[in-house]
PDB file of C-alpha atoms and ligand atoms in Angstrom:
ATOM      1  CA  MET A   3      12.642  -5.471  26.906  1.00 72.00           C
ATOM      2  CA  SER A   4       9.230  -4.661  28.311  1.00 76.00           C
ATOM      3  CA  THR A   5       6.740  -7.503  27.876  1.00 80.00           C
ATOM      4  CA  GLU A   6       3.946  -4.918  27.968  1.00 92.00           C
ATOM      5  CA  CYS A   7       5.380  -2.944  25.079  1.00 97.00           C
ATOM      6  CA  LEU A   8       4.108  -3.581  21.540  1.00 98.00           C
ATOM      7  CA  PHE A   9       7.302  -2.447  19.819  1.00 98.00           C
ATOM      8  CA  CYS A  10       9.526  -4.495  22.170  1.00 98.00           C
ATOM      9  CA  ARG A  11       7.366  -7.456  21.237  1.00 97.00           C
ATOM     10  CA  ILE A  12       7.752  -6.685  17.525  1.00 98.00           C
ATOM     11  CA  ALA A  13      11.540  -6.401  17.981  1.00 98.00           C
ATOM     12  CA  ALA A  14      11.486  -9.767  19.783  1.00 97.00           C
ATOM     13  CA  LYS A  15       9.398 -11.306  16.953  1.00 97.00           C
ATOM     14  CA  GLU A  16       6.550 -12.078  19.336  1.00 97.00           C
ATOM     15  CA  VAL A  17       4.244  -9.876  17.283  1.00 97.00           C
ATOM     16  CA  PRO A  18       4.468 -10.030  13.485  1.00 98.00           C
ATOM     17  CA  ALA A  19       5.416  -6.955  11.475  1.00 98.00           C
ATOM     18  CA  GLN A  20       6.638  -6.232   7.975  1.00 98.00           C
ATOM     19  CA  MET A  21      10.266  -5.882   8.936  1.00 98.00           C
ATOM     20  CA  VAL A  22      12.364  -3.954   6.439  1.00 98.00           C
ATOM     21  CA  TYR A  23      15.627  -3.810   8.396  1.00 98.00           C
ATOM     22  CA  GLU A  24      17.110  -5.414  11.465  1.00 98.00           C
ATOM     23  CA  ASP A  25      20.437  -5.644  13.257  1.00 97.00           C
ATOM     24  CA  ASP A  26      21.335  -6.194  16.895  1.00 97.00           C
ATOM     25  CA  GLN A  27      20.607  -2.574  17.876  1.00 97.00           C
ATOM     26  CA  VAL A  28      17.748  -1.311  15.729  1.00 98.00           C
ATOM     27  CA  CYS A  29      14.928  -2.495  13.532  1.00 98.00           C
ATOM     28  CA  ALA A  30      12.513  -0.913  11.072  1.00 98.00           C
ATOM     29  CA  PHE A  31       9.103  -2.064   9.912  1.00 98.00           C
ATOM     30  CA  LYS A  32       6.133  -0.825   7.923  1.00 98.00           C
ATOM     31  CA  ASP A  33       3.516   1.119   9.824  1.00 98.00           C
ATOM     32  CA  ILE A  34       0.342  -0.955  10.133  1.00 98.00           C
ATOM     33  CA  SER A  35      -1.792   2.037   9.186  1.00 98.00           C
ATOM     34  CA  PRO A  36       0.260   3.849   6.550  1.00 98.00           C
ATOM     35  CA  GLN A  37      -0.339   7.564   6.118  1.00 97.00           C
ATOM     36  CA  ALA A  38       1.750   7.777   2.940  1.00 98.00           C
ATOM     37  CA  PRO A  39       2.978   5.387   0.222  1.00 98.00           C
ATOM     38  CA  VAL A  40       6.120   4.896   2.306  1.00 98.00           C
ATOM     39  CA  HIS A  41       5.496   4.884   6.057  1.00 98.00           C
ATOM     40  CA  LEU A  42       8.168   3.187   8.104  1.00 99.00           C
ATOM     41  CA  LEU A  43       8.948   3.107  11.804  1.00 99.00           C
ATOM     42  CA  VAL A  44      12.551   2.909  12.990  1.00 98.00           C
ATOM     43  CA  ILE A  45      13.158   1.896  16.587  1.00 98.00           C
ATOM     44  CA  PRO A  46      16.007   1.154  18.937  1.00 98.00           C
ATOM     45  CA  LYS A  47      15.607  -2.447  20.131  1.00 98.00           C
ATOM     46  CA  GLN A  48      16.221  -1.336  23.698  1.00 97.00           C
ATOM     47  CA  HIS A  49      13.125   0.003  25.396  1.00 97.00           C
ATOM     48  CA  ILE A  50      13.210   3.799  25.652  1.00 97.00           C
ATOM     49  CA  GLU A  51       9.751   5.108  26.431  1.00 97.00           C
ATOM     50  CA  SER A  52       9.984   8.482  24.705  1.00 97.00           C
ATOM     51  CA  LEU A  53      12.333  11.370  23.979  1.00 97.00           C
ATOM     52  CA  ASN A  54      11.613  12.501  27.540  1.00 98.00           C
ATOM     53  CA  LEU A  55      13.435   9.436  28.859  1.00 96.00           C
ATOM     54  CA  LEU A  56      16.506   9.789  26.654  1.00 95.00           C
ATOM     55  CA  THR A  57      19.774   9.948  28.585  1.00 95.00           C
ATOM     56  CA  GLU A  58      23.434  10.537  27.869  1.00 96.00           C
ATOM     57  CA  GLN A  59      23.819   6.751  27.555  1.00 95.00           C
ATOM     58  CA  ASP A  60      21.477   6.762  24.571  1.00 96.00           C
ATOM     59  CA  ARG A  61      23.539   9.093  22.385  1.00 94.00           C
ATOM     60  CA  ASP A  62      25.103   6.272  20.385  1.00 96.00           C
ATOM     61  CA  ILE A  63      21.892   4.366  19.787  1.00 97.00           C
ATOM     62  CA  MET A  64      20.079   7.489  18.562  1.00 97.00           C
ATOM     63  CA  GLY A  65      22.927   8.092  16.140  1.00 97.00           C
ATOM     64  CA  VAL A  66      22.489   4.547  14.857  1.00 98.00           C
ATOM     65  CA  VAL A  67      18.715   5.050  14.543  1.00 98.00           C
ATOM     66  CA  MET A  68      19.099   8.281  12.542  1.00 98.00           C
ATOM     67  CA  GLU A  69      21.763   6.811  10.288  1.00 98.00           C
ATOM     68  CA  ARG A  70      19.331   3.973   9.557  1.00 98.00           C
ATOM     69  CA  VAL A  71      16.607   6.516   8.734  1.00 98.00           C
ATOM     70  CA  ALA A  72      18.876   8.066   6.105  1.00 98.00           C
ATOM     71  CA  HIS A  73      19.775   4.644   4.726  1.00 98.00           C
ATOM     72  CA  LEU A  74      16.131   3.526   4.484  1.00 98.00           C
ATOM     73  CA  ALA A  75      15.175   6.759   2.711  1.00 98.00           C
ATOM     74  CA  ARG A  76      17.727   5.884   0.052  1.00 98.00           C
ATOM     75  CA  GLN A  77      16.643   2.251  -0.053  1.00 98.00           C
ATOM     76  CA  PHE A  78      12.982   3.221  -0.556  1.00 98.00           C
ATOM     77  CA  LYS A  79      14.041   5.840  -3.121  1.00 98.00           C
ATOM     78  CA  ILE A  80      12.430   8.793  -1.380  1.00 98.00           C
ATOM     79  CA  HIS A  81      15.667  10.569  -0.497  1.00 98.00           C
ATOM     80  CA  GLU A  82      15.570  12.828  -3.548  1.00 98.00           C
ATOM     81  CA  SER A  83      11.836  13.558  -3.703  1.00 98.00           C
ATOM     82  CA  GLY A  84      11.926  14.071   0.054  1.00 98.00           C
ATOM     83  CA  TYR A  85      10.271  12.764   3.146  1.00 98.00           C
ATOM     84  CA  ARG A  86       9.280  13.722   6.671  1.00 98.00           C
ATOM     85  CA  THR A  87      10.563  12.252   9.924  1.00 98.00           C
ATOM     86  CA  ILE A  88       8.414  12.521  13.016  1.00 98.00           C
ATOM     87  CA  ILE A  89       8.946  11.641  16.663  1.00 98.00           C
ATOM     88  CA  ASN A  90       5.754  12.084  18.669  1.00 98.00           C
ATOM     89  CA  THR A  91       6.072  12.667  22.399  1.00 98.00           C
ATOM     90  CA  ASN A  92       3.275  12.256  24.936  1.00 98.00           C
ATOM     91  CA  GLN A  93      -0.312  13.424  24.599  1.00 97.00           C
ATOM     92  CA  ASP A  94       0.027  16.712  22.753  1.00 96.00           C
ATOM     93  CA  GLY A  95       2.571  15.159  20.419  1.00 96.00           C
ATOM     94  CA  GLY A  96       0.137  12.370  19.597  1.00 96.00           C
ATOM     95  CA  GLN A  97       2.269   9.538  20.961  1.00 98.00           C
ATOM     96  CA  VAL A  98       0.299   6.296  21.098  1.00 98.00           C
ATOM     97  CA  VAL A  99       3.037   3.686  21.419  1.00 98.00           C
ATOM     98  CA  PHE A 100       5.413   4.405  24.289  1.00 98.00           C
ATOM     99  CA  HIS A 101       8.565   2.996  22.767  1.00 98.00           C
ATOM    100  CA  LEU A 102      10.643   5.654  21.045  1.00 98.00           C
ATOM    101  CA  HIS A 103      10.234   5.474  17.273  1.00 98.00           C
ATOM    102  CA  VAL A 104      10.957   7.622  14.258  1.00 98.00           C
ATOM    103  CA  HIS A 105       8.293   7.768  11.563  1.00 98.00           C
ATOM    104  CA  ILE A 106       9.499   8.083   7.965  1.00 98.00           C
ATOM    105  CA  LEU A 107       6.798   9.354   5.617  1.00 98.00           C
ATOM    106  CA  GLY A 108       7.325   9.781   1.901  1.00 98.00           C
ATOM    107  CA  GLY A 109       6.278   8.865  -1.610  1.00 98.00           C
ATOM    108  CA  ARG A 110       4.009  11.903  -1.907  1.00 98.00           C
ATOM    109  CA  ALA A 111       4.018  15.509  -0.718  1.00 97.00           C
ATOM    110  CA  ILE A 112       3.398  15.183   3.004  1.00 97.00           C
ATOM    111  CA  GLY A 113       1.723  18.570   3.373  1.00 94.00           C
ATOM    112  CA  PRO A 114       1.713  21.135   6.179  1.00 93.00           C
ATOM    113  CA  MET A 115       4.131  20.509   8.999  1.00 92.00           C
ATOM    114  CA  VAL A 116       1.406  20.535  11.649  1.00 91.00           C
ATOM    115  CA  ALA A 117      -2.354  20.064  11.581  1.00 83.00           C
ATOM    116  CA  ARG A 118      -4.306  23.275  11.862  1.00 80.00           C
ATOM    117  CA  SER A 119      -5.674  23.714  15.375  1.00 75.00           C
ATOM    118  CA  SER A 120      -9.466  23.668  15.582  1.00 63.00           C
TER     119      SER A 120
HETATM  120  P1  AMP B  11       2.769   7.274  17.516  1.00 93.29           P
HETATM  121  O1  AMP B  11       1.441   7.967  17.417  1.00 93.29           O
HETATM  122  O2  AMP B  11       3.901   8.142  17.119  1.00 93.29           O
HETATM  123  O3  AMP B  11       2.958   6.601  18.859  1.00 93.29           O
HETATM  124  O4  AMP B  11       2.728   6.164  16.398  1.00 93.29           O
HETATM  125  C1  AMP B  11       2.456   4.822  16.594  1.00 93.29           C
HETATM  126  C2  AMP B  11       2.376   4.201  15.226  1.00 93.29           C
HETATM  127  O5  AMP B  11       2.444   2.796  15.368  1.00 93.29           O
HETATM  128  C3  AMP B  11       1.065   4.502  14.475  1.00 93.29           C
HETATM  129  O6  AMP B  11       1.368   5.157  13.241  1.00 93.29           O
HETATM  130  C4  AMP B  11       0.441   3.125  14.269  1.00 93.29           C
HETATM  131  O7  AMP B  11      -0.217   2.990  13.033  1.00 93.29           O
HETATM  132  C5  AMP B  11       1.650   2.220  14.382  1.00 93.29           C
HETATM  133  N1  AMP B  11       1.363   0.858  14.808  1.00 93.29           N
HETATM  134  C6  AMP B  11       0.544   0.478  15.815  1.00 93.29           C
HETATM  135  N2  AMP B  11       0.551  -0.860  15.937  1.00 93.29           N
HETATM  136  C7  AMP B  11       1.390  -1.328  14.983  1.00 93.29           C
HETATM  137  C8  AMP B  11       1.825  -2.632  14.581  1.00 93.29           C
HETATM  138  N3  AMP B  11       1.376  -3.731  15.201  1.00 93.29           N
HETATM  139  N4  AMP B  11       2.695  -2.742  13.561  1.00 93.29           N
HETATM  140  C9  AMP B  11       3.132  -1.631  12.917  1.00 93.29           C
HETATM  141  N5  AMP B  11       2.778  -0.381  13.247  1.00 93.29           N
HETATM  142  C10 AMP B  11       1.918  -0.236  14.257  1.00 93.29           C
HETATM  143 ZN1   ZN B  12       9.458  -1.177  24.215  1.00 93.29          ZN
END
């Protein structure tokens, strides 16, 4: 756990969040600034800064994270209508919180896959 990291602190219950799932390896909570009717963040509890820092040792945990994504989509009843999953990495990817997380966005048509460049 990194004491500097917001999502580590959420996982450790030091910062409140609307937790929707938790076990010893992963947790999921509502995004504080939802961009869709359903906007969840799924994280490994262990601190992994970004996809760039993923190693062979993290294969199992990422499998657990993605299985949880699928489960939450069913739980929030967006699995049939559809949803988008996003992992932002570094500046051009729009990453703001440097603890690996998967966004789940659904409950409406999410629109174009990427913003038009200006
Ligand atoms: P990213 O741009 O992929 O790093 O996304 C970070 C996400 O974390 C954004 O969608 C924020 O709205 C969300 N966020 C920031 N602080 C909190 C918080 N305290 N609780 C829940 N979500 C948060
Ligand atoms: Zn962290």
